[in-house]
């Protein structure tokens, strides 16, 4: 059963504010994208990796991954994450028609433990059409209106924080993207619109997304083997 991983890495990293695409920002001297692709391949479950890079960085991204001995295909990404995944998915379906399982994994979640990747793939192979790694909410959450007036307090016990890789039976993801009218912040959101069940499995703190300079400091500590 061939598993392909799509890696959206075409974002600009504006909240990080370093003036370079986030995927190219180094952690311990190595770009986030390299950490992410290496992690995916080292989990031993992924046959092909398709990276969506910033359009101006396609060739340099190919060279970067080759320099680190990482076999990956690189396509130009789109204007938002959904567009980038759509382009990477189209490439994967065209070039790897035997694909049965598709993972979608943010380059920004570069330190996801292999165990998380493994359990997502296992759950899809076990028959779940869509699988997402999640964590419980640590904080109380409020819903507010447009004026920041609190409306209510959802039951935290029923809420989850969502990570990647998200895993899909190939036909389910293809259909979700074929029928998607708009963008979503995650791929499972598009699958939910089909009415297809999405299964949550345990994620991991190290699968955090590097979004802000604070997150980058945490990532440095995680990679150093600290207790972050
Ligand atoms: N992404 C992408 N194509 C885009 C936008 C985002 O492939 N047009 C990717 C990012 O590279 C990242 C993932 O989607 O790996 C999650 O997006 P996010 O954390 O928002 O990254 P950026 O868009 O780079 O950051 P920012 O929103 O701060 O600019
Ligand atoms: Mg973004």
PDB file of N, CA and C in Angstrom, residues 82-180:
ATOM      1  N   UNK A  82      -4.462  25.737   1.323  1.00  0.00           N
ATOM      2  CA  UNK A  82      -5.351  24.835   0.582  1.00  0.00           C
ATOM      3  C   UNK A  82      -4.897  24.712  -0.872  1.00  0.00           C
ATOM      4  N   UNK A  83      -4.519  25.837  -1.478  1.00  0.00           N
ATOM      5  CA  UNK A  83      -4.067  25.811  -2.873  1.00  0.00           C
ATOM      6  C   UNK A  83      -2.764  25.022  -2.995  1.00  0.00           C
ATOM      7  N   UNK A  84      -1.877  25.181  -2.023  1.00  0.00           N
ATOM      8  CA  UNK A  84      -0.602  24.448  -2.073  1.00  0.00           C
ATOM      9  C   UNK A  84      -0.837  22.945  -1.974  1.00  0.00           C
ATOM     10  N   UNK A  85      -1.722  22.538  -1.057  1.00  0.00           N
ATOM     11  CA  UNK A  85      -2.003  21.101  -0.925  1.00  0.00           C
ATOM     12  C   UNK A  85      -2.669  20.587  -2.200  1.00  0.00           C
ATOM     13  N   UNK A  86      -3.561  21.387  -2.755  1.00  0.00           N
ATOM     14  CA  UNK A  86      -4.243  20.971  -3.983  1.00  0.00           C
ATOM     15  C   UNK A  86      -3.229  20.698  -5.099  1.00  0.00           C
ATOM     16  N   UNK A  87      -2.237  21.571  -5.234  1.00  0.00           N
ATOM     17  CA  UNK A  87      -1.224  21.415  -6.287  1.00  0.00           C
ATOM     18  C   UNK A  87      -0.342  20.191  -6.025  1.00  0.00           C
ATOM     19  N   UNK A  88       0.025  19.991  -4.758  1.00  0.00           N
ATOM     20  CA  UNK A  88       0.858  18.823  -4.423  1.00  0.00           C
ATOM     21  C   UNK A  88       0.066  17.535  -4.631  1.00  0.00           C
ATOM     22  N   UNK A  89      -1.212  17.559  -4.290  1.00  0.00           N
ATOM     23  CA  UNK A  89      -2.062  16.368  -4.467  1.00  0.00           C
ATOM     24  C   UNK A  89      -2.202  16.028  -5.950  1.00  0.00           C
ATOM     25  N   UNK A  90      -2.421  17.046  -6.774  1.00  0.00           N
ATOM     26  CA  UNK A  90      -2.557  16.810  -8.216  1.00  0.00           C
ATOM     27  C   UNK A  90      -1.284  16.157  -8.762  1.00  0.00           C
ATOM     28  N   UNK A  91      -0.130  16.642  -8.327  1.00  0.00           N
ATOM     29  CA  UNK A  91       1.141  16.055  -8.759  1.00  0.00           C
ATOM     30  C   UNK A  91       1.222  14.598  -8.319  1.00  0.00           C
ATOM     31  N   UNK A  92       0.911  14.349  -7.052  1.00  0.00           N
ATOM     32  CA  UNK A  92       1.032  12.984  -6.515  1.00  0.00           C
ATOM     33  C   UNK A  92       0.118  12.020  -7.254  1.00  0.00           C
ATOM     34  N   UNK A  93      -1.107  12.445  -7.530  1.00  0.00           N
ATOM     35  CA  UNK A  93      -2.060  11.559  -8.205  1.00  0.00           C
ATOM     36  C   UNK A  93      -1.617  11.259  -9.634  1.00  0.00           C
ATOM     37  N   UNK A  94      -0.978  12.260 -10.273  1.00  0.00           N
ATOM     38  CA  UNK A  94      -0.533  12.075 -11.654  1.00  0.00           C
ATOM     39  C   UNK A  94       0.719  11.191 -11.726  1.00  0.00           C
ATOM     40  N   UNK A  95       1.647  11.404 -10.798  1.00  0.00           N
ATOM     41  CA  UNK A  95       2.956  10.748 -10.891  1.00  0.00           C
ATOM     42  C   UNK A  95       2.981   9.409 -10.157  1.00  0.00           C
ATOM     43  N   UNK A  96       2.132   9.272  -9.130  1.00  0.00           N
ATOM     44  CA  UNK A  96       2.117   8.041  -8.330  1.00  0.00           C
ATOM     45  C   UNK A  96       0.693   7.473  -8.276  1.00  0.00           C
ATOM     46  N   UNK A  97       0.223   6.940  -9.388  1.00  0.00           N
ATOM     47  CA  UNK A  97      -1.173   6.492  -9.453  1.00  0.00           C
ATOM     48  C   UNK A  97      -1.480   5.326  -8.502  1.00  0.00           C
ATOM     49  N   UNK A  98      -0.445   4.648  -8.011  1.00  0.00           N
ATOM     50  CA  UNK A  98      -0.676   3.537  -7.077  1.00  0.00           C
ATOM     51  C   UNK A  98      -0.876   3.984  -5.631  1.00  0.00           C
ATOM     52  N   UNK A  99      -0.941   5.285  -5.410  1.00  0.00           N
ATOM     53  CA  UNK A  99      -1.065   5.795  -4.041  1.00  0.00           C
ATOM     54  C   UNK A  99      -2.369   5.346  -3.402  1.00  0.00           C
ATOM     55  N   UNK A 100      -2.253   4.844  -2.148  1.00  0.00           N
ATOM     56  CA  UNK A 100      -3.456   4.427  -1.414  1.00  0.00           C
ATOM     57  C   UNK A 100      -3.713   5.297  -0.191  1.00  0.00           C
ATOM     58  N   UNK A 101      -2.623   5.768   0.416  1.00  0.00           N
ATOM     59  CA  UNK A 101      -2.731   6.607   1.620  1.00  0.00           C
ATOM     60  C   UNK A 101      -1.992   7.914   1.346  1.00  0.00           C
ATOM     61  N   UNK A 102      -2.642   9.032   1.692  1.00  0.00           N
ATOM     62  CA  UNK A 102      -1.995  10.337   1.554  1.00  0.00           C
ATOM     63  C   UNK A 102      -1.891  10.987   2.928  1.00  0.00           C
ATOM     64  N   UNK A 103      -0.674  11.383   3.284  1.00  0.00           N
ATOM     65  CA  UNK A 103      -0.475  12.195   4.484  1.00  0.00           C
ATOM     66  C   UNK A 103      -0.309  13.646   4.046  1.00  0.00           C
ATOM     67  N   UNK A 104      -0.844  14.560   4.813  1.00  0.00           N
ATOM     68  CA  UNK A 104      -0.574  15.987   4.583  1.00  0.00           C
ATOM     69  C   UNK A 104       0.072  16.516   5.851  1.00  0.00           C
ATOM     70  N   UNK A 105       1.284  17.033   5.697  1.00  0.00           N
ATOM     71  CA  UNK A 105       2.089  17.371   6.882  1.00  0.00           C
ATOM     72  C   UNK A 105       2.743  18.734   6.721  1.00  0.00           C
ATOM     73  N   UNK A 106       2.449  19.655   7.614  1.00  0.00           N
ATOM     74  CA  UNK A 106       3.033  20.997   7.568  1.00  0.00           C
ATOM     75  C   UNK A 106       4.542  20.947   7.746  1.00  0.00           C
ATOM     76  N   UNK A 107       5.256  21.630   6.852  1.00  0.00           N
ATOM     77  CA  UNK A 107       6.704  21.780   7.041  1.00  0.00           C
ATOM     78  C   UNK A 107       6.991  22.418   8.396  1.00  0.00           C
ATOM     79  N   UNK A 108       6.063  23.246   8.844  1.00  0.00           N
ATOM     80  CA  UNK A 108       6.264  23.970  10.108  1.00  0.00           C
ATOM     81  C   UNK A 108       6.166  23.057  11.332  1.00  0.00           C
ATOM     82  N   UNK A 109       5.676  21.826  11.165  1.00  0.00           N
ATOM     83  CA  UNK A 109       5.631  20.853  12.279  1.00  0.00           C
ATOM     84  C   UNK A 109       6.783  19.870  12.086  1.00  0.00           C
ATOM     85  N   UNK A 110       7.977  20.422  12.098  1.00  0.00           N
ATOM     86  CA  UNK A 110       9.162  19.692  11.639  1.00  0.00           C
ATOM     87  C   UNK A 110       9.650  18.636  12.617  1.00  0.00           C
ATOM     88  N   UNK A 111       9.141  18.659  13.857  1.00  0.00           N
ATOM     89  CA  UNK A 111       9.698  17.774  14.886  1.00  0.00           C
ATOM     90  C   UNK A 111       8.684  16.749  15.375  1.00  0.00           C
ATOM     91  N   UNK A 112       7.747  16.419  14.503  1.00  0.00           N
ATOM     92  CA  UNK A 112       6.730  15.420  14.827  1.00  0.00           C
ATOM     93  C   UNK A 112       7.378  14.054  15.042  1.00  0.00           C
ATOM     94  N   UNK A 113       7.153  13.414  16.190  1.00  0.00           N
ATOM     95  CA  UNK A 113       7.790  12.114  16.439  1.00  0.00           C
ATOM     96  C   UNK A 113       7.296  11.033  15.466  1.00  0.00           C
ATOM     97  N   UNK A 114       8.170  10.078  15.098  1.00  0.00           N
ATOM     98  CA  UNK A 114       7.786   9.002  14.180  1.00  0.00           C
ATOM     99  C   UNK A 114       6.555   8.230  14.657  1.00  0.00           C
ATOM    100  N   UNK A 115       6.401   8.112  15.963  1.00  0.00           N
ATOM    101  CA  UNK A 115       5.257   7.372  16.510  1.00  0.00           C
ATOM    102  C   UNK A 115       3.923   7.983  16.071  1.00  0.00           C
ATOM    103  N   UNK A 116       3.870   9.287  15.955  1.00  0.00           N
ATOM    104  CA  UNK A 116       2.628   9.955  15.531  1.00  0.00           C
ATOM    105  C   UNK A 116       2.358   9.635  14.061  1.00  0.00           C
ATOM    106  N   UNK A 117       3.410   9.722  13.241  1.00  0.00           N
ATOM    107  CA  UNK A 117       3.278   9.410  11.811  1.00  0.00           C
ATOM    108  C   UNK A 117       2.792   7.968  11.651  1.00  0.00           C
ATOM    109  N   UNK A 118       3.427   7.091  12.416  1.00  0.00           N
ATOM    110  CA  UNK A 118       3.092   5.671  12.383  1.00  0.00           C
ATOM    111  C   UNK A 118       1.628   5.428  12.753  1.00  0.00           C
ATOM    112  N   UNK A 119       1.163   6.055  13.804  1.00  0.00           N
ATOM    113  CA  UNK A 119      -0.199   5.748  14.253  1.00  0.00           C
ATOM    114  C   UNK A 119      -1.242   6.313  13.289  1.00  0.00           C
ATOM    115  N   UNK A 120      -0.926   7.434  12.629  1.00  0.00           N
ATOM    116  CA  UNK A 120      -1.869   7.972  11.637  1.00  0.00           C
ATOM    117  C   UNK A 120      -1.962   7.013  10.446  1.00  0.00           C
ATOM    118  N   UNK A 121      -0.813   6.566   9.938  1.00  0.00           N
ATOM    119  CA  UNK A 121      -0.816   5.637   8.792  1.00  0.00           C
ATOM    120  C   UNK A 121      -1.529   4.336   9.174  1.00  0.00           C
ATOM    121  N   UNK A 122      -1.218   3.810  10.347  1.00  0.00           N
ATOM    122  CA  UNK A 122      -1.852   2.558  10.802  1.00  0.00           C
ATOM    123  C   UNK A 122      -3.373   2.678  10.835  1.00  0.00           C
ATOM    124  N   UNK A 123      -3.852   3.795  11.333  1.00  0.00           N
ATOM    125  CA  UNK A 123      -5.308   3.977  11.461  1.00  0.00           C
ATOM    126  C   UNK A 123      -5.971   4.035  10.075  1.00  0.00           C
ATOM    127  N   UNK A 124      -5.290   4.674   9.101  1.00  0.00           N
ATOM    128  CA  UNK A 124      -5.864   4.718   7.744  1.00  0.00           C
ATOM    129  C   UNK A 124      -5.851   3.310   7.141  1.00  0.00           C
ATOM    130  N   UNK A 125      -4.720   2.619   7.314  1.00  0.00           N
ATOM    131  CA  UNK A 125      -4.634   1.248   6.787  1.00  0.00           C
ATOM    132  C   UNK A 125      -5.655   0.341   7.462  1.00  0.00           C
ATOM    133  N   UNK A 126      -5.999   0.683   8.701  1.00  0.00           N
ATOM    134  CA  UNK A 126      -6.991  -0.091   9.440  1.00  0.00           C
ATOM    135  C   UNK A 126      -8.423   0.195   9.016  1.00  0.00           C
ATOM    136  N   UNK A 127      -8.614   1.140   8.079  1.00  0.00           N
ATOM    137  CA  UNK A 127      -9.949   1.360   7.544  1.00  0.00           C
ATOM    138  C   UNK A 127     -10.544   2.735   7.779  1.00  0.00           C
ATOM    139  N   UNK A 128      -9.875   3.582   8.551  1.00  0.00           N
ATOM    140  CA  UNK A 128     -10.416   4.934   8.762  1.00  0.00           C
ATOM    141  C   UNK A 128     -10.142   5.783   7.517  1.00  0.00           C
ATOM    142  N   UNK A 129     -11.155   6.430   6.947  1.00  0.00           N
ATOM    143  CA  UNK A 129     -10.930   7.223   5.727  1.00  0.00           C
ATOM    144  C   UNK A 129     -10.137   8.510   5.971  1.00  0.00           C
ATOM    145  N   UNK A 130     -10.187   9.011   7.219  1.00  0.00           N
ATOM    146  CA  UNK A 130      -9.482  10.254   7.543  1.00  0.00           C
ATOM    147  C   UNK A 130      -9.066  10.211   9.007  1.00  0.00           C
ATOM    148  N   UNK A 131      -7.807  10.580   9.261  1.00  0.00           N
ATOM    149  CA  UNK A 131      -7.256  10.463  10.620  1.00  0.00           C
ATOM    150  C   UNK A 131      -6.450  11.716  10.938  1.00  0.00           C
ATOM    151  N   UNK A 132      -6.670  12.258  12.143  1.00  0.00           N
ATOM    152  CA  UNK A 132      -5.913  13.447  12.559  1.00  0.00           C
ATOM    153  C   UNK A 132      -5.308  13.224  13.942  1.00  0.00           C
ATOM    154  N   UNK A 133      -4.051  13.693  14.139  1.00  0.00           N
ATOM    155  CA  UNK A 133      -3.480  13.644  15.487  1.00  0.00           C
ATOM    156  C   UNK A 133      -3.946  14.869  16.284  1.00  0.00           C
ATOM    157  N   UNK A 134      -4.315  14.645  17.533  1.00  0.00           N
ATOM    158  CA  UNK A 134      -4.856  15.742  18.354  1.00  0.00           C
ATOM    159  C   UNK A 134      -4.271  15.708  19.762  1.00  0.00           C
ATOM    160  N   UNK A 135      -4.392  16.840  20.433  1.00  0.00           N
ATOM    161  CA  UNK A 135      -4.060  16.937  21.861  1.00  0.00           C
ATOM    162  C   UNK A 135      -5.267  17.505  22.595  1.00  0.00           C
ATOM    163  N   UNK A 136      -5.397  17.168  23.879  1.00  0.00           N
ATOM    164  CA  UNK A 136      -6.456  17.816  24.668  1.00  0.00           C
ATOM    165  C   UNK A 136      -6.149  19.298  24.843  1.00  0.00           C
ATOM    166  N   UNK A 137      -7.161  20.085  25.144  1.00  0.00           N
ATOM    167  CA  UNK A 137      -6.969  21.510  25.408  1.00  0.00           C
ATOM    168  C   UNK A 137      -6.419  21.688  26.816  1.00  0.00           C
ATOM    169  N   UNK A 138      -5.363  22.494  26.927  1.00  0.00           N
ATOM    170  CA  UNK A 138      -4.821  22.765  28.268  1.00  0.00           C
ATOM    171  C   UNK A 138      -5.526  23.964  28.904  1.00  0.00           C
ATOM    172  N   UNK A 139      -5.971  24.885  28.061  1.00  0.00           N
ATOM    173  CA  UNK A 139      -6.575  26.124  28.567  1.00  0.00           C
ATOM    174  C   UNK A 139      -8.092  26.083  28.469  1.00  0.00           C
ATOM    175  N   UNK A 140      -8.738  26.851  29.315  1.00  0.00           N
ATOM    176  CA  UNK A 140     -10.173  27.084  29.132  1.00  0.00           C
ATOM    177  C   UNK A 140     -10.363  27.935  27.883  1.00  0.00           C
ATOM    178  N   UNK A 141     -11.425  27.665  27.134  1.00  0.00           N
ATOM    179  CA  UNK A 141     -11.675  28.374  25.876  1.00  0.00           C
ATOM    180  C   UNK A 141     -12.997  29.139  25.977  1.00  0.00           C
ATOM    181  N   UNK A 142     -13.005  30.362  25.477  1.00  0.00           N
ATOM    182  CA  UNK A 142     -14.238  31.164  25.426  1.00  0.00           C
ATOM    183  C   UNK A 142     -14.591  31.458  23.979  1.00  0.00           C
ATOM    184  N   UNK A 143     -15.874  31.540  23.712  1.00  0.00           N
ATOM    185  CA  UNK A 143     -16.336  32.010  22.400  1.00  0.00           C
ATOM    186  C   UNK A 143     -16.776  33.460  22.592  1.00  0.00           C
ATOM    187  N   UNK A 144     -16.275  34.357  21.723  1.00  0.00           N
ATOM    188  CA  UNK A 144     -16.612  35.775  21.872  1.00  0.00           C
ATOM    189  C   UNK A 144     -17.338  36.263  20.623  1.00  0.00           C
ATOM    190  N   UNK A 145     -18.021  37.420  20.741  1.00  0.00           N
ATOM    191  CA  UNK A 145     -18.651  38.014  19.560  1.00  0.00           C
ATOM    192  C   UNK A 145     -17.692  39.027  18.933  1.00  0.00           C
ATOM    193  N   UNK A 146     -18.167  39.764  17.939  1.00  0.00           N
ATOM    194  CA  UNK A 146     -17.307  40.698  17.202  1.00  0.00           C
ATOM    195  C   UNK A 146     -16.766  41.807  18.092  1.00  0.00           C
ATOM    196  N   UNK A 147     -17.380  42.021  19.254  1.00  0.00           N
ATOM    197  CA  UNK A 147     -16.929  43.080  20.180  1.00  0.00           C
ATOM    198  C   UNK A 147     -16.129  42.512  21.347  1.00  0.00           C
ATOM    199  N   UNK A 148     -15.702  41.271  21.227  1.00  0.00           N
ATOM    200  CA  UNK A 148     -14.907  40.618  22.275  1.00  0.00           C
ATOM    201  C   UNK A 148     -15.703  40.395  23.554  1.00  0.00           C
ATOM    202  N   UNK A 149     -17.009  40.359  23.429  1.00  0.00           N
ATOM    203  CA  UNK A 149     -17.831  40.039  24.597  1.00  0.00           C
ATOM    204  C   UNK A 149     -18.036  38.520  24.626  1.00  0.00           C
ATOM    205  N   UNK A 150     -17.745  37.941  25.776  1.00  0.00           N
ATOM    206  CA  UNK A 150     -17.813  36.487  25.893  1.00  0.00           C
ATOM    207  C   UNK A 150     -19.251  36.010  25.742  1.00  0.00           C
ATOM    208  N   UNK A 151     -19.407  35.007  24.905  1.00  0.00           N
ATOM    209  CA  UNK A 151     -20.729  34.430  24.656  1.00  0.00           C
ATOM    210  C   UNK A 151     -20.959  33.187  25.509  1.00  0.00           C
ATOM    211  N   UNK A 152     -19.942  32.313  25.513  1.00  0.00           N
ATOM    212  CA  UNK A 152     -20.086  31.114  26.340  1.00  0.00           C
ATOM    213  C   UNK A 152     -18.742  30.419  26.499  1.00  0.00           C
ATOM    214  N   UNK A 153     -18.754  29.350  27.294  1.00  0.00           N
ATOM    215  CA  UNK A 153     -17.550  28.585  27.592  1.00  0.00           C
ATOM    216  C   UNK A 153     -17.776  27.138  27.150  1.00  0.00           C
ATOM    217  N   UNK A 154     -17.257  26.788  25.952  1.00  0.00           N
ATOM    218  CA  UNK A 154     -17.456  25.404  25.491  1.00  0.00           C
ATOM    219  C   UNK A 154     -16.810  24.413  26.457  1.00  0.00           C
ATOM    220  N   UNK A 155     -17.391  23.250  26.537  1.00  0.00           N
ATOM    221  CA  UNK A 155     -16.850  22.206  27.416  1.00  0.00           C
ATOM    222  C   UNK A 155     -15.488  21.760  26.891  1.00  0.00           C
ATOM    223  N   UNK A 156     -14.455  22.107  27.643  1.00  0.00           N
ATOM    224  CA  UNK A 156     -13.084  21.824  27.212  1.00  0.00           C
ATOM    225  C   UNK A 156     -12.834  20.330  27.003  1.00  0.00           C
ATOM    226  N   UNK A 157     -13.531  19.514  27.760  1.00  0.00           N
ATOM    227  CA  UNK A 157     -13.296  18.062  27.669  1.00  0.00           C
ATOM    228  C   UNK A 157     -13.598  17.525  26.273  1.00  0.00           C
ATOM    229  N   UNK A 158     -14.441  18.243  25.527  1.00  0.00           N
ATOM    230  CA  UNK A 158     -14.821  17.765  24.193  1.00  0.00           C
ATOM    231  C   UNK A 158     -14.026  18.455  23.084  1.00  0.00           C
ATOM    232  N   UNK A 159     -13.064  19.290  23.467  1.00  0.00           N
ATOM    233  CA  UNK A 159     -12.294  20.024  22.452  1.00  0.00           C
ATOM    234  C   UNK A 159     -10.905  19.425  22.285  1.00  0.00           C
ATOM    235  N   UNK A 160     -10.356  19.537  21.064  1.00  0.00           N
ATOM    236  CA  UNK A 160      -9.024  19.020  20.776  1.00  0.00           C
ATOM    237  C   UNK A 160      -8.256  20.038  19.937  1.00  0.00           C
ATOM    238  N   UNK A 161      -6.960  20.106  20.164  1.00  0.00           N
ATOM    239  CA  UNK A 161      -6.066  20.882  19.309  1.00  0.00           C
ATOM    240  C   UNK A 161      -5.552  19.949  18.222  1.00  0.00           C
ATOM    241  N   UNK A 162      -5.560  20.430  16.974  1.00  0.00           N
ATOM    242  CA  UNK A 162      -5.293  19.537  15.837  1.00  0.00           C
ATOM    243  C   UNK A 162      -3.888  19.750  15.280  1.00  0.00           C
ATOM    244  N   UNK A 163      -3.224  18.645  14.972  1.00  0.00           N
ATOM    245  CA  UNK A 163      -1.863  18.679  14.426  1.00  0.00           C
ATOM    246  C   UNK A 163      -1.825  18.018  13.045  1.00  0.00           C
ATOM    247  N   UNK A 164      -0.633  17.832  12.544  1.00  0.00           N
ATOM    248  CA  UNK A 164      -0.418  17.027  11.334  1.00  0.00           C
ATOM    249  C   UNK A 164       0.729  16.059  11.651  1.00  0.00           C
ATOM    250  N   UNK A 165       0.923  14.976  10.894  1.00  0.00           N
ATOM    251  CA  UNK A 165       0.278  14.689   9.615  1.00  0.00           C
ATOM    252  C   UNK A 165      -1.167  14.224   9.777  1.00  0.00           C
ATOM    253  N   UNK A 166      -2.012  14.716   8.857  1.00  0.00           N
ATOM    254  CA  UNK A 166      -3.360  14.185   8.745  1.00  0.00           C
ATOM    255  C   UNK A 166      -3.323  13.143   7.627  1.00  0.00           C
ATOM    256  N   UNK A 167      -3.971  12.010   7.868  1.00  0.00           N
ATOM    257  CA  UNK A 167      -3.881  10.901   6.913  1.00  0.00           C
ATOM    258  C   UNK A 167      -5.231  10.591   6.289  1.00  0.00           C
ATOM    259  N   UNK A 168      -5.206  10.218   5.013  1.00  0.00           N
ATOM    260  CA  UNK A 168      -6.447   9.996   4.272  1.00  0.00           C
ATOM    261  C   UNK A 168      -6.336   8.807   3.334  1.00  0.00           C
ATOM    262  N   UNK A 169      -7.421   8.101   3.211  1.00  0.00           N
ATOM    263  CA  UNK A 169      -7.582   7.155   2.107  1.00  0.00           C
ATOM    264  C   UNK A 169      -7.631   8.030   0.851  1.00  0.00           C
ATOM    265  N   UNK A 170      -6.886   7.657  -0.173  1.00  0.00           N
ATOM    266  CA  UNK A 170      -6.641   8.580  -1.293  1.00  0.00           C
ATOM    267  C   UNK A 170      -7.929   9.103  -1.940  1.00  0.00           C
ATOM    268  N   UNK A 171      -8.914   8.223  -2.108  1.00  0.00           N
ATOM    269  CA  UNK A 171     -10.153   8.639  -2.778  1.00  0.00           C
ATOM    270  C   UNK A 171     -10.915   9.684  -1.967  1.00  0.00           C
ATOM    271  N   UNK A 172     -10.825   9.563  -0.642  1.00  0.00           N
ATOM    272  CA  UNK A 172     -11.513  10.511   0.229  1.00  0.00           C
ATOM    273  C   UNK A 172     -10.912  11.907   0.078  1.00  0.00           C
ATOM    274  N   UNK A 173      -9.577  11.981   0.090  1.00  0.00           N
ATOM    275  CA  UNK A 173      -8.944  13.302  -0.019  1.00  0.00           C
ATOM    276  C   UNK A 173      -9.162  13.900  -1.412  1.00  0.00           C
ATOM    277  N   UNK A 174      -9.111  13.045  -2.422  1.00  0.00           N
ATOM    278  CA  UNK A 174      -9.322  13.529  -3.789  1.00  0.00           C
ATOM    279  C   UNK A 174     -10.722  14.137  -3.917  1.00  0.00           C
ATOM    280  N   UNK A 175     -11.708  13.443  -3.342  1.00  0.00           N
ATOM    281  CA  UNK A 175     -13.084  13.923  -3.406  1.00  0.00           C
ATOM    282  C   UNK A 175     -13.246  15.216  -2.598  1.00  0.00           C
ATOM    283  N   UNK A 176     -12.592  15.265  -1.431  1.00  0.00           N
ATOM    284  CA  UNK A 176     -12.698  16.463  -0.591  1.00  0.00           C
ATOM    285  C   UNK A 176     -12.179  17.684  -1.344  1.00  0.00           C
ATOM    286  N   UNK A 177     -11.053  17.504  -2.043  1.00  0.00           N
ATOM    287  CA  UNK A 177     -10.492  18.650  -2.777  1.00  0.00           C
ATOM    288  C   UNK A 177     -11.289  18.947  -4.041  1.00  0.00           C
ATOM    289  N   UNK A 178     -11.855  17.901  -4.651  1.00  0.00           N
ATOM    290  CA  UNK A 178     -12.661  18.140  -5.860  1.00  0.00           C
ATOM    291  C   UNK A 178     -13.915  18.944  -5.523  1.00  0.00           C
ATOM    292  N   UNK A 179     -14.463  18.716  -4.322  1.00  0.00           N
ATOM    293  CA  UNK A 179     -15.728  19.365  -3.962  1.00  0.00           C
ATOM    294  C   UNK A 179     -15.533  20.606  -3.104  1.00  0.00           C
ATOM    295  N   UNK A 180     -14.271  20.890  -2.718  1.00  0.00           N
ATOM    296  CA  UNK A 180     -14.032  22.033  -1.829  1.00  0.00           C
ATOM    297  C   UNK A 180     -14.294  23.338  -2.568  1.00  0.00           C
TER     298      UNK A 180
END
